[in-house]
């Protein structure tokens, strides 16, 4: 993943190699959750302090499946990640990207920003409706979640 490392260095992203003799990777294959257990090689980088870590994790068959939430990192971080994905796509036999911001498909900054703003408004409304909700939150595993709510105490 020299391309990823080179871009991480050029953009001053924090990164680290992944080299694990045994690791569990949760995958979705044919709409079923499947755990891979075995050796994993790759690279992890942090494109923005408010994004998920971008992980290129390859199993023993060189299969990779990941996601990277950029909702709170802004459109520029999202675009930089898409640019990286475009650079590495030719190295894969099959490379599917599902981009909720639609930038991968359309390359339109305006549509991307509208999509980010729409989700921001929905999240703000959800936070407003639930006084126990707070977010965004970075979990211990490094993932970013929109918000969490404290459970309501049971009434007696």
Short mmCIF file of C-alpha atoms in Angstrom, two decimals:
data_model
loop_
_atom_site.label_atom_id
_atom_site.label_comp_id
_atom_site.label_asym_id
_atom_site.label_seq_id
_atom_site.Cartn_x
_atom_site.Cartn_y
_atom_site.Cartn_z
CA UNK A 1 0.00 0.00 0.00
CA UNK A 2 2.77 2.35 -0.99
CA UNK A 3 0.24 4.63 -2.70
CA UNK A 4 -1.71 5.05 0.54
CA UNK A 5 1.42 5.68 2.59
CA UNK A 6 2.75 8.21 0.06
CA UNK A 7 -0.51 10.12 0.04
CA UNK A 8 -0.75 10.00 3.85
CA UNK A 9 2.74 11.49 4.09
CA UNK A 10 1.98 14.14 1.46
CA UNK A 11 -1.22 15.17 3.26
CA UNK A 12 0.28 14.91 6.74
CA UNK A 13 -2.18 12.20 7.82
CA UNK A 14 -1.25 10.04 10.77
CA UNK A 15 -0.79 6.44 9.63
CA UNK A 16 0.49 3.08 10.79
CA UNK A 17 1.09 -0.29 9.16
CA UNK A 18 -1.18 -3.21 9.99
CA UNK A 19 0.61 -6.54 10.36
CA UNK A 20 -1.32 -8.98 12.55
CA UNK A 21 -0.74 -12.73 12.71
CA UNK A 22 -4.37 -13.20 13.74
CA UNK A 23 -7.18 -10.70 13.66
CA UNK A 24 -10.97 -10.78 13.46
CA UNK A 25 -12.50 -8.79 10.60
CA UNK A 26 -16.27 -8.53 10.37
CA UNK A 27 -17.40 -8.68 6.76
CA UNK A 28 -20.74 -8.56 4.99
CA UNK A 29 -20.85 -11.11 2.17
CA UNK A 30 -24.06 -11.80 0.26
CA UNK A 31 -25.90 -9.71 2.88
CA UNK A 32 -24.66 -11.97 5.70
CA UNK A 33 -22.30 -11.04 8.50
CA UNK A 34 -19.17 -13.19 8.26
CA UNK A 35 -16.14 -13.06 10.55
CA UNK A 36 -12.72 -13.59 9.03
CA UNK A 37 -10.12 -14.82 11.50
CA UNK A 38 -6.52 -14.95 10.36
CA UNK A 39 -3.53 -12.90 9.27
CA UNK A 40 -4.11 -9.30 8.22
CA UNK A 41 -1.77 -6.89 6.44
CA UNK A 42 -2.38 -3.30 5.43
CA UNK A 43 -2.29 0.30 6.51
CA UNK A 44 -4.45 2.55 8.64
CA UNK A 45 -4.52 6.33 8.34
CA UNK A 46 -6.48 9.17 9.89
CA UNK A 47 -7.44 11.64 7.15
CA UNK A 48 -9.07 14.08 9.58
CA UNK A 49 -9.46 14.28 13.38
CA UNK A 50 -13.26 14.04 12.99
CA UNK A 51 -13.34 11.14 10.49
CA UNK A 52 -13.10 7.42 10.98
CA UNK A 53 -9.72 5.87 10.47
CA UNK A 54 -9.33 4.75 6.87
CA UNK A 55 -8.18 1.13 6.99
CA UNK A 56 -6.89 -0.93 4.11
CA UNK A 57 -6.96 -4.39 5.75
CA UNK A 58 -6.19 -7.40 3.58
CA UNK A 59 -6.90 -10.97 4.59
CA UNK A 60 -4.92 -14.01 3.40
CA UNK A 61 -6.84 -13.94 0.08
CA UNK A 62 -6.16 -10.19 -0.36
CA UNK A 63 -9.85 -9.46 0.19
CA UNK A 64 -10.62 -6.08 1.70
CA UNK A 65 -13.88 -4.54 2.89
CA UNK A 66 -14.09 -1.35 4.93
CA UNK A 67 -15.92 1.89 5.49
CA UNK A 68 -14.88 5.36 6.60
CA UNK A 69 -17.32 7.86 8.08
CA UNK A 70 -16.53 11.44 7.02
CA UNK A 71 -19.78 13.18 8.01
CA UNK A 72 -18.13 15.34 10.67
CA UNK A 73 -14.83 15.89 8.85
CA UNK A 74 -16.29 18.08 6.11
CA UNK A 75 -16.40 17.91 2.35
CA UNK A 76 -12.66 18.49 1.77
CA UNK A 77 -11.71 15.43 3.82
CA UNK A 78 -14.37 13.42 2.00
CA UNK A 79 -12.99 14.53 -1.37
CA UNK A 80 -9.40 13.70 -0.37
CA UNK A 81 -10.47 10.17 0.60
CA UNK A 82 -12.31 9.71 -2.70
CA UNK A 83 -9.21 10.94 -4.56
CA UNK A 84 -7.14 8.33 -2.72
CA UNK A 85 -9.67 5.61 -3.55
CA UNK A 86 -9.52 6.60 -7.23
CA UNK A 87 -5.71 6.27 -7.14
CA UNK A 88 -5.75 2.78 -5.62
CA UNK A 89 -8.76 1.41 -7.52
CA UNK A 90 -6.68 0.21 -10.52
CA UNK A 91 -4.70 -2.09 -8.20
CA UNK A 92 -7.82 -4.17 -7.44
CA UNK A 93 -9.55 -6.79 -9.58
CA UNK A 94 -12.90 -5.61 -8.20
CA UNK A 95 -13.36 -2.30 -6.39
CA UNK A 96 -16.80 -1.14 -5.25
CA UNK A 97 -17.37 2.14 -3.44
CA UNK A 98 -20.68 3.05 -1.83
CA UNK A 99 -20.53 6.79 -1.23
CA UNK A 100 -23.53 8.25 0.60
CA UNK A 101 -22.27 11.71 -0.35
CA UNK A 102 -22.41 10.69 -4.06
CA UNK A 103 -19.02 12.27 -4.78
CA UNK A 104 -17.52 8.97 -5.98
CA UNK A 105 -20.23 8.68 -8.63
CA UNK A 106 -20.81 12.32 -9.58
CA UNK A 107 -17.67 14.25 -8.64
CA UNK A 108 -19.91 17.19 -7.76
CA UNK A 109 -18.83 19.23 -4.71
CA UNK A 110 -22.18 20.99 -4.49
CA UNK A 111 -24.16 17.75 -4.31
CA UNK A 112 -21.71 16.38 -1.75
CA UNK A 113 -22.14 19.48 0.44
CA UNK A 114 -25.94 19.36 0.13
CA UNK A 115 -25.87 15.70 1.20
CA UNK A 116 -23.61 16.46 4.18
CA UNK A 117 -25.78 19.44 5.19
CA UNK A 118 -28.95 17.34 4.96
CA UNK A 119 -27.53 14.69 7.27
CA UNK A 120 -26.23 17.38 9.65
CA UNK A 121 -29.75 18.84 9.87
CA UNK A 122 -31.27 15.41 10.54
CA UNK A 123 -28.71 14.73 13.26
CA UNK A 124 -29.27 18.15 14.85
CA UNK A 125 -33.01 17.44 14.94
CA UNK A 126 -32.45 14.02 16.53
CA UNK A 127 -30.19 15.58 19.16
CA UNK A 128 -32.74 18.32 19.81
CA UNK A 129 -35.54 15.78 20.33
CA UNK A 130 -33.60 13.63 22.80
CA UNK A 131 -32.16 15.51 25.79
CA UNK A 132 -30.01 12.49 26.72
CA UNK A 133 -28.41 12.30 23.28
CA UNK A 134 -24.90 13.52 22.63
CA UNK A 135 -22.65 13.32 19.65
CA UNK A 136 -20.74 12.88 17.55
CA UNK A 137 -18.76 10.42 19.68
CA UNK A 138 -15.51 8.60 18.93
CA UNK A 139 -15.76 5.05 20.27
CA UNK A 140 -12.87 3.20 21.91
CA UNK A 141 -12.34 1.29 18.64
CA UNK A 142 -11.75 4.58 16.80
CA UNK A 143 -15.07 4.64 14.95
CA UNK A 144 -17.17 7.80 14.96
CA UNK A 145 -20.90 7.48 15.68
CA UNK A 146 -23.53 10.14 15.06
CA UNK A 147 -24.86 10.16 18.60
CA UNK A 148 -25.62 8.02 21.61
CA UNK A 149 -28.56 8.25 23.98
CA UNK A 150 -28.67 7.36 27.62
CA UNK A 151 -31.44 4.86 28.29
CA UNK A 152 -34.47 6.24 30.10
CA UNK A 153 -34.88 4.89 33.64
CA UNK A 154 -37.71 2.43 33.98
CA UNK A 155 -40.79 3.91 35.62
CA UNK A 156 -42.22 2.07 38.59
#
